[in-house]
């Protein structure tokens, strides 16, 4: 058994010189800060998790977690890093809270604080120790050892009883009790961290009560605090800081800034007076466990999503420059503000009946140029900047457009054009010469500006609606794509004579409107005030105009998504969240910067130029401009994580034609993630990488089923059925192009369909009958498992069997061509939550197996006639109910032995691992009966629920469970009798294990690759 | 989330409210009794980490029922003691001790209440607030169990029964082995009212016997016990409690179930002051929760109660207004 890549909670980070030491599960990763590459990786503390890493000397680190500790030598040579254990792992009887190395060269002593509030001065060579016990014996979640030498160390322990106790380590003690010197009271919950900073004599603590507290140490007797006598000082609560939205795990002091991290996925920065400087949401909603800072002032955080993110400690506020324009002019009212390509600012303003354009030099309140505008443009005027930011158009209520461009540093009017006799609602630039003009009654014209005249290229009609105007537009491959104020997307064929749209995506962005249409890597992306990005692709139709196909949506951490901006190799999403303007990076998947501006209902512009983000907006009759150095915001993560919460299901796409494996996963965080394993690379580099993730599930994803659609020399296509909470099923289409070399562009995903059994929320939550609020009596059903099989009589239909938590087995028919799903059968089952369902063809007849929380094994057969389905129970010979387990059956695997015999392995909530052979007895018409041929089971291998089992082709049975154990058995059968032999077991590094999946290994020389998943995942080879 | 979604998700939550139990965990003890007959002949029982008190409610109801049934046999009236660090609403027939189970004085108080006699049954449903770090949570739960075991060795009579919550996960077998030193039989019980997917289970330990050479008063479970446990770890037999006629906690039931029309019930006991209550109140004072990203409160000096904070805030507001 070989361990490869793993992702789970990141609990420890330690920066040392140019390297960052990271503890993920039981593994130590060393990443270079210079090239962001992993230089060393080893499951060094196996089977215990690394909870913290400490520096002992310049080239020695102490790694510890749970009850184990090890000291390692670090060698750095020519960019290579090696970490070697100096000694065996030291095991203790109690949980290690803190370790300090307070000895000298000749004294190999570690001072270790344990969870029962006692300290060892432990000699790492002789393994002898002296033990000091605090007079108050209670349990600790946190604590710190402080001092210069182990003979006079001080302990600050944070107890479960909401107190911080300060006591001293006694020299040469043998189980002696040490009195409490100080008892700090104030926290209202368990203490999760405490540290003492001798530089400014502050104690900082964090707690379950969501606060960070600072305690001031004052010394009335002796001003020399360096050799402080702890028994004579006074300690008082100085500051209490509320700001986190959940438990605060830890805080660190960086010069005069405190950075605290918590369960709310936020980093809060405070000054020493306790004022909040800023707050960042740092790990996509996952808990942040650890934090450290490097010598070059980069802050690192590790989270429950398995990622390590980096943050510049240069305070954004201090590196941000800000200035105002039109500050003093009381009567001049700015209406529009835009940036030119060199970040100069252009303002459209009106003073009484005069309107004018002011051209300001960048970053300065200095007017370069100003000119008055024709009189008609005062009351109502639209101003739109061309994509190259060198021209702008003004449009009036009377149907005129004025175009200005810049030449020789001067603005020239190119012309005034009468477009139509009515109000112009909007002007959308399509490129630097063409624009789409929208007037009343949905009249759309594409206008080309040629020197002194205009040419109307084509005219179109926007379908009627309450607010009938275009808010965004773009053209691609002879198609015009427009988004309207009502949230719909319309597609027009520019080659056709028809003025009506050829395709409509009605209210796809909700009722608040579409904000932009942009091309991104050859795909169309639209944004809207529903907080999403929506992706579409262009399908080439032979000899015809292409059509647009909707792919999927991505939710953005903002309420209102305005624009997509490309800069170098990344795309930036601009939008508004609450009262802030935000810039989000698509590559980093996080908000880079926020500017308080009061919300989106105002004129604004944003430009990334010369490594600066420029943002200008109008507020209270003046222009505010913010400029932020861009490179300081953009620090890519050291390690990229995966799911932010538990993973419930992982499935592999079978594709023999490709040299890599593709995995699909889903879990508690409601996201569907596509990953790939590249096994062509050298073995040590075998790892899982994310291709993309997809939103759309309203509740957790509990199960997945994969249905291969087609496979040819160019590509493979699959349907993915994902189900979970709120009785929701989603269907996705994944296409993988065949290619020797892997690239993420080879994999694409399309969101085909979403279906909720009880309808969307709006329709079902509250039912009013007269004045009385009625409750919807329908249960909150969860889909526990899905199995799919092709319709035996119609190859374009798929039968979808779903095990439901309300005790029903539901059967749906999905029509591939029409993209429609229909519930065709509901089978009640004893009011027990059905956990597993499996469908297969047995001699051309459908055989179903279900397993529920009652531990019974049930077989069904199913007759299909078009849309009519009849599910019948198949009896088991000699028994009414066949009990396999005492309670829930969490996992199973099935293997066909011969024409009518099958081997079934099951793992239950009752620790029982079972294998049985059954025979399906069938007549010409139906499956008549199931005969249990032989059984075998054991309950002495796992001591917690078994959540995953796999039967391998070479007679091995692999099982995993909540006890973090993976066990291997040899299963052979002679004359259909089972013989089982235990082979080995190992401890896994991830907790809350939900299952195991087999990843087809392309490299046949070595073993097979597995993925065990739960709280994170672990790849292993057997 | 709707008002009824918890009712829909969990039948036992709904039933607990309907039947007046303070928490759904009452059903777990009732189902353990169905399988193990833990209340037979019990007249003195202790509920450790009792708050909010649903297990004490079960003890009170069941022991008094037993007593009523056996009245002629001149049995003694049952005595029930509930111990918790927090105060809880009184329960008829249950004596409450507000104290720490790791404190020797608590054990002395219990024995004094029983008239210098030991208990027949000790139960403990205590669990920490889970942090999400599995190994940490499992460790804290195991320490809670060992603390409960330690006080149990001081207050339980020989042949007595001990029941406590355990997390079935990594290292559970070590705990089973440790318990096996003190009890003739140790089983791992999973009531049907405990969710299939959860780590939670209960150890049912019967036939208590103090091993020779052990003094309950000086027993240090964190160290001594390791010396007794051999390499062969004990795996307690798994027993599911409650038959299939009882509802399944994983199943989602319609609100109108078994012919009964649903009526919404208020929870019997609202949650006890959570640690974050003050933080929530403080934050809501400066912000109506609209923009959590920029909200913070800083207090200087000694602890300030919410009332004091409100008062100083009102004062500041007044002085600001008067300046205007």
mmCIF file of C-alpha atoms in Angstrom, chain A residues 646 648 668 702 782 784 833 835 853 887-888 890 909 945 947 962 992-994, chain B residues 134 168 190-201 248-251:
data_model
loop_
_atom_site.group_PDB
_atom_site.id
_atom_site.type_symbol
_atom_site.label_atom_id
_atom_site.label_comp_id
_atom_site.label_asym_id
_atom_site.label_seq_id
_atom_site.Cartn_x
_atom_site.Cartn_y
_atom_site.Cartn_z
ATOM 1 C CA UNK A 646 -17.287 16.576 3.676
ATOM 2 C CA UNK A 648 -20.094 12.226 0.129
ATOM 3 C CA UNK A 668 -21.879 18.872 1.797
ATOM 4 C CA UNK A 702 -25.228 12.763 -1.495
ATOM 5 C CA UNK A 782 -33.072 13.490 0.662
ATOM 6 C CA UNK A 784 -29.504 8.852 -0.847
ATOM 7 C CA UNK A 833 -34.690 5.346 4.826
ATOM 8 C CA UNK A 835 -29.595 3.988 1.621
ATOM 9 C CA UNK A 853 -31.500 1.378 7.541
ATOM 10 C CA UNK A 887 -28.940 -1.609 11.049
ATOM 11 C CA UNK A 888 -28.082 0.541 8.046
ATOM 12 C CA UNK A 890 -23.773 1.954 4.145
ATOM 13 C CA UNK A 909 -23.341 0.574 10.470
ATOM 14 C CA UNK A 945 -19.337 1.872 10.874
ATOM 15 C CA UNK A 947 -18.652 3.118 4.820
ATOM 16 C CA UNK A 962 -15.203 5.612 10.285
ATOM 17 C CA UNK A 992 -15.111 10.951 8.589
ATOM 18 C CA UNK A 993 -14.531 8.487 5.754
ATOM 19 C CA UNK A 994 -17.558 8.212 3.464
ATOM 20 C CA UNK B 134 -12.295 14.933 14.447
ATOM 21 C CA UNK B 168 -17.301 5.401 17.364
ATOM 22 C CA UNK B 190 -26.818 2.184 18.956
ATOM 23 C CA UNK B 191 -30.440 3.223 19.466
ATOM 24 C CA UNK B 192 -32.512 3.564 16.332
ATOM 25 C CA UNK B 193 -33.207 7.140 17.367
ATOM 26 C CA UNK B 194 -29.510 7.937 16.911
ATOM 27 C CA UNK B 195 -28.796 8.683 13.267
ATOM 28 C CA UNK B 196 -27.205 5.981 11.161
ATOM 29 C CA UNK B 197 -24.694 8.427 9.785
ATOM 30 C CA UNK B 198 -23.555 9.826 13.154
ATOM 31 C CA UNK B 199 -20.513 8.790 15.156
ATOM 32 C CA UNK B 200 -22.558 8.626 18.310
ATOM 33 C CA UNK B 201 -23.104 5.364 20.162
ATOM 34 C CA UNK B 248 -36.116 5.540 11.915
ATOM 35 C CA UNK B 249 -34.167 8.745 12.606
ATOM 36 C CA UNK B 250 -32.713 8.796 9.100
ATOM 37 C CA UNK B 251 -36.092 8.616 7.440
#
